[in-house]
Amino acid sequence: MNQAAINLIVFAALVAIIWLVSKLILSRNILHSKEQKHKTLTEDILKQLFHVQQSNRIATISNLSGALKIRKAKILPMVVQMTKAGLIETVDDTILLTEEGKAYGLKIIRIHRLWEKYLAEKTGYKAAEWHYLAEKMEHQLNEKEILELSDTLGNPLFDPHGDPIPTQEGDIAPVEWIPLPTYPLNMPGKIAHIEDEPGVIYQQILAKRILVGSHIKVISSNKNEIIISSEGQKHIFSPIVAANISIVPLSKNEAYEERAERLSSLQENQWAEVLGISKECRGANRRRLLDLGILQGTKIKVDLASPLRDPIAYRVRNTSIALRNSLADLILIKKLNADENT
Amino acid sequence: MTSQHKKDSIAALANRLRWNIGDNFHDKLTEGIYADAADIASRAVHQQGEPRNATMDSKIDSIVTSKTWGFPIMIGILAVILWLTIEGANVPSGLLFNLLIDTMYPILKGFSSQLGIAWWIDGLLIDGVYLALAWVIAVMLPPMAIFFPLFTLLEDFGYLPRVAFNMDALFKKSGAHGKQALTMSMGFGCNAAGVIATRIIDSPRERLIAIITNNFSLCNGRWPTQILIAVIFIGVLVPDSMSGLVASASVISIALLGIGFMFLTSLGLSKTVLKGEVSTFTLELPPYRPPRVWQTIYTSLIDRTLIVLWRAIVFAAPAGAVIWLVSNIEIADISIANHLIEWLNPFGLFIGLNGVILLAYIVAIPANEIVIPTILMLTVANLKMAGLGEGSGVMFELDSAMETSNILSAGGWTLLTGVNLMLFSLLHNPCSTTIYTIYKETKSWKWTTVASILPVIMGFVVTFLVAQVWRLFL
Amino acid sequence: MKTHSEEACTDCTFHNTEGLKKLGVNTSEVDFVVALAGNPNTGKSTVFNALTGLRQHTGNWPGKTVLRAEGGYSYGSKKYKLIDLPGTYSLLSTSEDEEVARNFILFGKPDVTVIVVDAARLERNLNLVLQVLEITNNAVICLNLLDEAKRHKITVDERALARDLGVPVVGTVARTQEGIPALLNTISKVAQGEIICKPHRVKSLSKPIEESVNELTKKIEVQFPGLPNSRWVAFRLLEGDQRITNAITTNELSELIDV
């Protein structure tokens, strides 16, 4: 065979090997010690047990194995060890958390949610990636690091999905959410929580650009589909997807804005008034918008569209500011009629 | 009370209060400040009648950002600037060449032989250091003195933010910022200036991408290499009437390939090492303002052209000395240069280049401008060609492309060598001036290393692949 | 704002020499340090050049001066050092530019801070002005681009503005040097204490914010009596600014107290 062909094949093989090895190292945690793996599994079991008890279900070895996707033979010795360590106790077939186990589980949930909050506020990771990254991080932080993390985030009460974050002392804010399928028709409410598991359904919700904090009204609801109106748009959900979205009614000092729409929907030659910036616009981007004077009550209009219609320049306080559509999506406005624009 | 106690008690109160006021302190504070601002402004500002000039701005904007004209105007302007730079630089470059190399160099040589200065001092300082400096100045100064003022005029007028505005949709796809279109264009003039220009990008992540990928813009120093090689190796493949056109087309293809690599690398960086970094985009489109022509020319000469030229000179001087030394110090009767060429040759030939080219790129790191003269000098010295060149360690260039072509053919160059040299000239480490500038801008050895090594690796891989495929089919 | 006719304090300097040294500014052989702040696109660098005679490049671009530029000039018998801060929309955020500008005004304690504003876009520019006035008492507003405002048929009542802001306002067209002599004169008067500023402090804060800020400000004033910008420090602490939190322990805050 030609020398050049051999060279090319050797090169291709080298690239393939490097790619495979890096993939393997990243996915299999080959670099993790045995102790680390043991700790991770323990904590995953505790967290799962905590969730199960919260929803008043019963945990057995077989449904633990199902939920964690781990063989029973591997879970059994874990249960024995964890019982010895005083984290769990078994009554007949049911596995229960001890007080100590419950506190430990809460701590893991605290790290998970704090880390999701951190990812949302301080990094550019996409919402779909938060859960996976937090799953890894929750096994790695020590007490001091957790405190520092919480401090830098300003000791937040809720994670970006709307879940309450347990405090240092293990208190957890109570939530009164109503799943979307059972939320009453035409009652103004806001999205309180979007469940990020399973990922497939979460992706579908994200694709509709539904945001935590958005005001909604349910227009129609039956066993085939649920239709809501939110921020000038209608969204149709299947009941399975809708079950992962939770709503709370608006409180007394929150007014439902019937005319709320997103800035990205503003047409040329039309004035609008900013109602606010969505809660999902966070960190540096939120600060930048505020600094530029885009805040509640600000008058705004389309100044100029770029050739590809993204970004679009808006006129704000006599200045032309270009924003990408993805950011303009997070600014809520009320379109003004000709007579309102004075 | 100790200072630690003070801190603890104040910080503790701040934490408690923060808990009380919720997580929207920044929102509320900004709202409060703007409310005061609106109040004060309403009392101080009076608008009399409709603003007139705003319509002028929006007329210009409606043309330069329109669907139909936005991109053609932009590409047209960039093309005109590059054409003016490359064509316009020929005359002053020729004059400087005449002055510094054809006139001054013999005078200096004559002067030193009259004074009876030792041959090696004369060689090191005049053949090495002086010639490298003269070369860099003659080739680098005119294009920069044309390119920078033109670019700066557009900047002062206010057109450049519109370019960023038009281009953002394309750059966003590879995780970059619309303003990178400008730093990239600046890179066609000079990569070091392009790297400095990234200061206009206010999002750190996007700025880093723009810095690392600026080297993929084919800079002024590399255009002459590209044009020469394209004429010698590609232009001759077609009839004479077509050769100019084909040569230009191949150089433009290389520049476009560079833009392609820029997008790919930007995407690669955002998906790997820079994944998860915060990204922000807001872009103010300032009003158009008439540029002050003379001041612009003056300031852009001072703070862009001369600064970059100075940095290049600082690096070129020692490089000139090194070039002379490696060609003149002999070990076992063979110059260091020839030792190195022999040593680099197997790898060079393997990737469709040769040892001379690799050595030239190593010693000519201060400026791409001196790559071709170094290659010619090394080739002649390596082959011990009689009657050609100026002597060992003395860079030279030939007036006719034919003669250059003859030397290179004698050095074993083929069409593949030419094509791969064009590719390698696009894909190799930035010049030392740019590397130094990257370090000054990023203050990070890590990113400076990435920005320096990444293009060379890509260059090796691309020339390797081209060479193997070439040998497989041709 | 009061004008002292008597030569109250012609030799006393206000700037924090130690703090400036840490920020890399050499103040030897300089009588006064002047900082130049302003939004991007207000012609700040043009003002800088007009004051110092330097030819710094000024682009029609946001965020042009990322690195701090320095220049000097003499006026009367005094030597001034002018520091061009990065152009920013605000001082409250976390970007590098804003940190540079905010820390310079706070820890460097320039004798005068000149804030360049665009006369045609006053409201938006006041956001930054009001923030600077929370940090320092000695400020001068340079109301620039008057020619552009005129073309837009906008007039600004400089007296009303000066009264509301509590600091002197000087109208300029820096491109043509118009108003620059008056600006130089006003800077020297503020620097030498002939004009005493009484800057506006932000009023329109919501009640819970106002209460929290007041509580924290009081606490800070107890620990650091005489600190001129305790309310700004309270703002920063409530934002969770680590730099300021650390400044409490390193005594940097104590250094800012007027003697």
PDB file of N, CA, C and O in Angstrom, chain A residues 195-229:
ATOM      1  N   GLU A 195     -40.228  21.360  36.825  1.00  0.00           N
ATOM      2  CA  GLU A 195     -39.435  20.199  37.225  1.00  0.00           C
ATOM      3  C   GLU A 195     -38.403  19.878  36.140  1.00  0.00           C
ATOM      4  O   GLU A 195     -38.737  19.881  34.961  1.00  0.00           O
ATOM      5  N   ASP A 196     -37.160  19.634  36.556  1.00  0.00           N
ATOM      6  CA  ASP A 196     -36.136  19.395  35.536  1.00  0.00           C
ATOM      7  C   ASP A 196     -35.870  17.909  35.293  1.00  0.00           C
ATOM      8  O   ASP A 196     -34.941  17.550  34.583  1.00  0.00           O
ATOM      9  N   GLU A 197     -36.685  17.064  35.909  1.00  0.00           N
ATOM     10  CA  GLU A 197     -36.551  15.634  35.639  1.00  0.00           C
ATOM     11  C   GLU A 197     -37.915  15.082  35.262  1.00  0.00           C
ATOM     12  O   GLU A 197     -38.905  15.459  35.887  1.00  0.00           O
ATOM     13  N   PRO A 198     -38.085  14.238  34.322  1.00  0.00           N
ATOM     14  CA  PRO A 198     -37.057  13.751  33.401  1.00  0.00           C
ATOM     15  C   PRO A 198     -36.650  14.801  32.369  1.00  0.00           C
ATOM     16  O   PRO A 198     -37.446  15.656  32.007  1.00  0.00           O
ATOM     17  N   GLY A 199     -35.411  14.670  31.924  1.00  0.00           N
ATOM     18  CA  GLY A 199     -34.834  15.646  31.016  1.00  0.00           C
ATOM     19  C   GLY A 199     -35.598  15.815  29.714  1.00  0.00           C
ATOM     20  O   GLY A 199     -35.689  16.905  29.170  1.00  0.00           O
ATOM     21  N   VAL A 200     -36.182  14.715  29.228  1.00  0.00           N
ATOM     22  CA  VAL A 200     -36.878  14.787  27.934  1.00  0.00           C
ATOM     23  C   VAL A 200     -38.028  15.791  28.018  1.00  0.00           C
ATOM     24  O   VAL A 200     -38.223  16.627  27.135  1.00  0.00           O
ATOM     25  N   ILE A 201     -38.798  15.684  29.116  1.00  0.00           N
ATOM     26  CA  ILE A 201     -39.947  16.581  29.263  1.00  0.00           C
ATOM     27  C   ILE A 201     -39.469  18.006  29.542  1.00  0.00           C
ATOM     28  O   ILE A 201     -40.000  18.970  29.002  1.00  0.00           O
ATOM     29  N   TYR A 202     -38.419  18.130  30.350  1.00  0.00           N
ATOM     30  CA  TYR A 202     -37.888  19.459  30.666  1.00  0.00           C
ATOM     31  C   TYR A 202     -37.454  20.165  29.385  1.00  0.00           C
ATOM     32  O   TYR A 202     -37.714  21.357  29.206  1.00  0.00           O
ATOM     33  N   GLN A 203     -36.821  19.418  28.496  1.00  0.00           N
ATOM     34  CA  GLN A 203     -36.399  19.996  27.215  1.00  0.00           C
ATOM     35  C   GLN A 203     -37.592  20.551  26.441  1.00  0.00           C
ATOM     36  O   GLN A 203     -37.525  21.618  25.847  1.00  0.00           O
ATOM     37  N   GLN A 204     -38.700  19.791  26.468  1.00  0.00           N
ATOM     38  CA  GLN A 204     -39.899  20.245  25.750  1.00  0.00           C
ATOM     39  C   GLN A 204     -40.415  21.554  26.331  1.00  0.00           C
ATOM     40  O   GLN A 204     -40.848  22.448  25.603  1.00  0.00           O
ATOM     41  N   ILE A 205     -40.388  21.652  27.667  1.00  0.00           N
ATOM     42  CA  ILE A 205     -40.877  22.881  28.299  1.00  0.00           C
ATOM     43  C   ILE A 205     -39.953  24.046  27.953  1.00  0.00           C
ATOM     44  O   ILE A 205     -40.396  25.140  27.603  1.00  0.00           O
ATOM     45  N   LEU A 206     -38.626  23.782  28.031  1.00  0.00           N
ATOM     46  CA  LEU A 206     -37.666  24.840  27.715  1.00  0.00           C
ATOM     47  C   LEU A 206     -37.831  25.322  26.283  1.00  0.00           C
ATOM     48  O   LEU A 206     -37.711  26.513  25.996  1.00  0.00           O
ATOM     49  N   ALA A 207     -38.146  24.379  25.371  1.00  0.00           N
ATOM     50  CA  ALA A 207     -38.267  24.740  23.961  1.00  0.00           C
ATOM     51  C   ALA A 207     -39.375  25.767  23.749  1.00  0.00           C
ATOM     52  O   ALA A 207     -39.345  26.549  22.815  1.00  0.00           O
ATOM     53  N   LYS A 208     -40.388  25.742  24.627  1.00  0.00           N
ATOM     54  CA  LYS A 208     -41.482  26.720  24.490  1.00  0.00           C
ATOM     55  C   LYS A 208     -41.110  28.062  25.118  1.00  0.00           C
ATOM     56  O   LYS A 208     -41.904  28.991  25.116  1.00  0.00           O
ATOM     57  N   ARG A 209     -39.938  28.158  25.676  1.00  0.00           N
ATOM     58  CA  ARG A 209     -39.456  29.362  26.336  1.00  0.00           C
ATOM     59  C   ARG A 209     -40.431  29.845  27.415  1.00  0.00           C
ATOM     60  O   ARG A 209     -40.766  31.018  27.503  1.00  0.00           O
ATOM     61  N   ILE A 210     -40.893  28.867  28.199  1.00  0.00           N
ATOM     62  CA  ILE A 210     -41.712  29.159  29.371  1.00  0.00           C
ATOM     63  C   ILE A 210     -40.762  29.489  30.518  1.00  0.00           C
ATOM     64  O   ILE A 210     -39.740  28.845  30.683  1.00  0.00           O
ATOM     65  N   LEU A 211     -41.068  30.521  31.306  1.00  0.00           N
ATOM     66  CA  LEU A 211     -40.128  30.969  32.314  1.00  0.00           C
ATOM     67  C   LEU A 211     -40.730  30.933  33.710  1.00  0.00           C
ATOM     68  O   LEU A 211     -41.918  31.234  33.881  1.00  0.00           O
ATOM     69  N   VAL A 212     -39.907  30.577  34.697  1.00  0.00           N
ATOM     70  CA  VAL A 212     -40.353  30.672  36.084  1.00  0.00           C
ATOM     71  C   VAL A 212     -40.635  32.140  36.385  1.00  0.00           C
ATOM     72  O   VAL A 212     -39.835  33.011  36.050  1.00  0.00           O
ATOM     73  N   GLY A 213     -41.778  32.425  36.993  1.00  0.00           N
ATOM     74  CA  GLY A 213     -42.141  33.804  37.319  1.00  0.00           C
ATOM     75  C   GLY A 213     -43.103  34.409  36.311  1.00  0.00           C
ATOM     76  O   GLY A 213     -43.708  35.446  36.577  1.00  0.00           O
ATOM     77  N   SER A 214     -43.262  33.798  35.129  1.00  0.00           N
ATOM     78  CA  SER A 214     -44.177  34.347  34.138  1.00  0.00           C
ATOM     79  C   SER A 214     -45.618  34.264  34.640  1.00  0.00           C
ATOM     80  O   SER A 214     -46.018  33.262  35.229  1.00  0.00           O
ATOM     81  N   HIS A 215     -46.384  35.317  34.379  1.00  0.00           N
ATOM     82  CA  HIS A 215     -47.807  35.302  34.732  1.00  0.00           C
ATOM     83  C   HIS A 215     -48.576  34.530  33.671  1.00  0.00           C
ATOM     84  O   HIS A 215     -48.294  34.637  32.487  1.00  0.00           O
ATOM     85  N   ILE A 216     -49.555  33.730  34.111  1.00  0.00           N
ATOM     86  CA  ILE A 216     -50.312  32.919  33.154  1.00  0.00           C
ATOM     87  C   ILE A 216     -51.794  32.910  33.515  1.00  0.00           C
ATOM     88  O   ILE A 216     -52.198  33.266  34.635  1.00  0.00           O
ATOM     89  N   LYS A 217     -52.583  32.500  32.532  1.00  0.00           N
ATOM     90  CA  LYS A 217     -53.972  32.140  32.786  1.00  0.00           C
ATOM     91  C   LYS A 217     -54.237  30.862  32.011  1.00  0.00           C
ATOM     92  O   LYS A 217     -53.755  30.714  30.885  1.00  0.00           O
ATOM     93  N   VAL A 218     -54.988  29.932  32.630  1.00  0.00           N
ATOM     94  CA  VAL A 218     -55.350  28.722  31.895  1.00  0.00           C
ATOM     95  C   VAL A 218     -56.616  29.039  31.111  1.00  0.00           C
ATOM     96  O   VAL A 218     -57.616  29.488  31.668  1.00  0.00           O
ATOM     97  N   ILE A 219     -56.545  28.835  29.797  1.00  0.00           N
ATOM     98  CA  ILE A 219     -57.702  29.147  28.953  1.00  0.00           C
ATOM     99  C   ILE A 219     -58.618  27.939  28.840  1.00  0.00           C
ATOM    100  O   ILE A 219     -59.827  28.047  28.994  1.00  0.00           O
ATOM    101  N   SER A 220     -58.063  26.795  28.580  1.00  0.00           N
ATOM    102  CA  SER A 220     -58.888  25.592  28.558  1.00  0.00           C
ATOM    103  C   SER A 220     -58.053  24.420  29.025  1.00  0.00           C
ATOM    104  O   SER A 220     -56.825  24.425  28.893  1.00  0.00           O
ATOM    105  N   SER A 221     -58.754  23.447  29.599  1.00  0.00           N
ATOM    106  CA  SER A 221     -58.041  22.325  30.187  1.00  0.00           C
ATOM    107  C   SER A 221     -58.908  21.085  30.074  1.00  0.00           C
ATOM    108  O   SER A 221     -60.050  21.080  30.547  1.00  0.00           O
ATOM    109  N   ASN A 222     -58.437  20.077  29.389  1.00  0.00           N
ATOM    110  CA  ASN A 222     -59.147  18.800  29.370  1.00  0.00           C
ATOM    111  C   ASN A 222     -58.132  17.675  29.390  1.00  0.00           C
ATOM    112  O   ASN A 222     -56.937  17.934  29.535  1.00  0.00           O
ATOM    113  N   LYS A 223     -58.585  16.439  29.240  1.00  0.00           N
ATOM    114  CA  LYS A 223     -57.627  15.360  29.445  1.00  0.00           C
ATOM    115  C   LYS A 223     -56.666  15.172  28.263  1.00  0.00           C
ATOM    116  O   LYS A 223     -55.705  14.414  28.365  1.00  0.00           O
ATOM    117  N   ASN A 224     -56.939  15.856  27.174  1.00  0.00           N
ATOM    118  CA  ASN A 224     -56.024  15.741  26.038  1.00  0.00           C
ATOM    119  C   ASN A 224     -54.989  16.853  25.990  1.00  0.00           C
ATOM    120  O   ASN A 224     -53.845  16.626  25.631  1.00  0.00           O
ATOM    121  N   GLU A 225     -55.438  18.049  26.325  1.00  0.00           N
ATOM    122  CA  GLU A 225     -54.486  19.153  26.245  1.00  0.00           C
ATOM    123  C   GLU A 225     -54.863  20.293  27.190  1.00  0.00           C
ATOM    124  O   GLU A 225     -56.021  20.439  27.589  1.00  0.00           O
ATOM    125  N   ILE A 226     -53.863  21.065  27.562  1.00  0.00           N
ATOM    126  CA  ILE A 226     -54.077  22.220  28.432  1.00  0.00           C
ATOM    127  C   ILE A 226     -53.530  23.436  27.692  1.00  0.00           C
ATOM    128  O   ILE A 226     -52.392  23.411  27.206  1.00  0.00           O
ATOM    129  N   ILE A 227     -54.376  24.471  27.558  1.00  0.00           N
ATOM    130  CA  ILE A 227     -53.947  25.665  26.829  1.00  0.00           C
ATOM    131  C   ILE A 227     -53.826  26.820  27.818  1.00  0.00           C
ATOM    132  O   ILE A 227     -54.748  27.097  28.585  1.00  0.00           O
ATOM    133  N   ILE A 228     -52.663  27.459  27.826  1.00  0.00           N
ATOM    134  CA  ILE A 228     -52.496  28.618  28.696  1.00  0.00           C
ATOM    135  C   ILE A 228     -52.121  29.832  27.850  1.00  0.00           C
ATOM    136  O   ILE A 228     -51.591  29.692  26.748  1.00  0.00           O
ATOM    137  N   SER A 229     -52.440  30.999  28.378  1.00  0.00           N
ATOM    138  CA  SER A 229     -51.939  32.197  27.727  1.00  0.00           C
ATOM    139  C   SER A 229     -50.950  32.848  28.683  1.00  0.00           C
ATOM    140  O   SER A 229     -51.176  32.909  29.890  1.00  0.00           O
TER     141      SER A 229
END
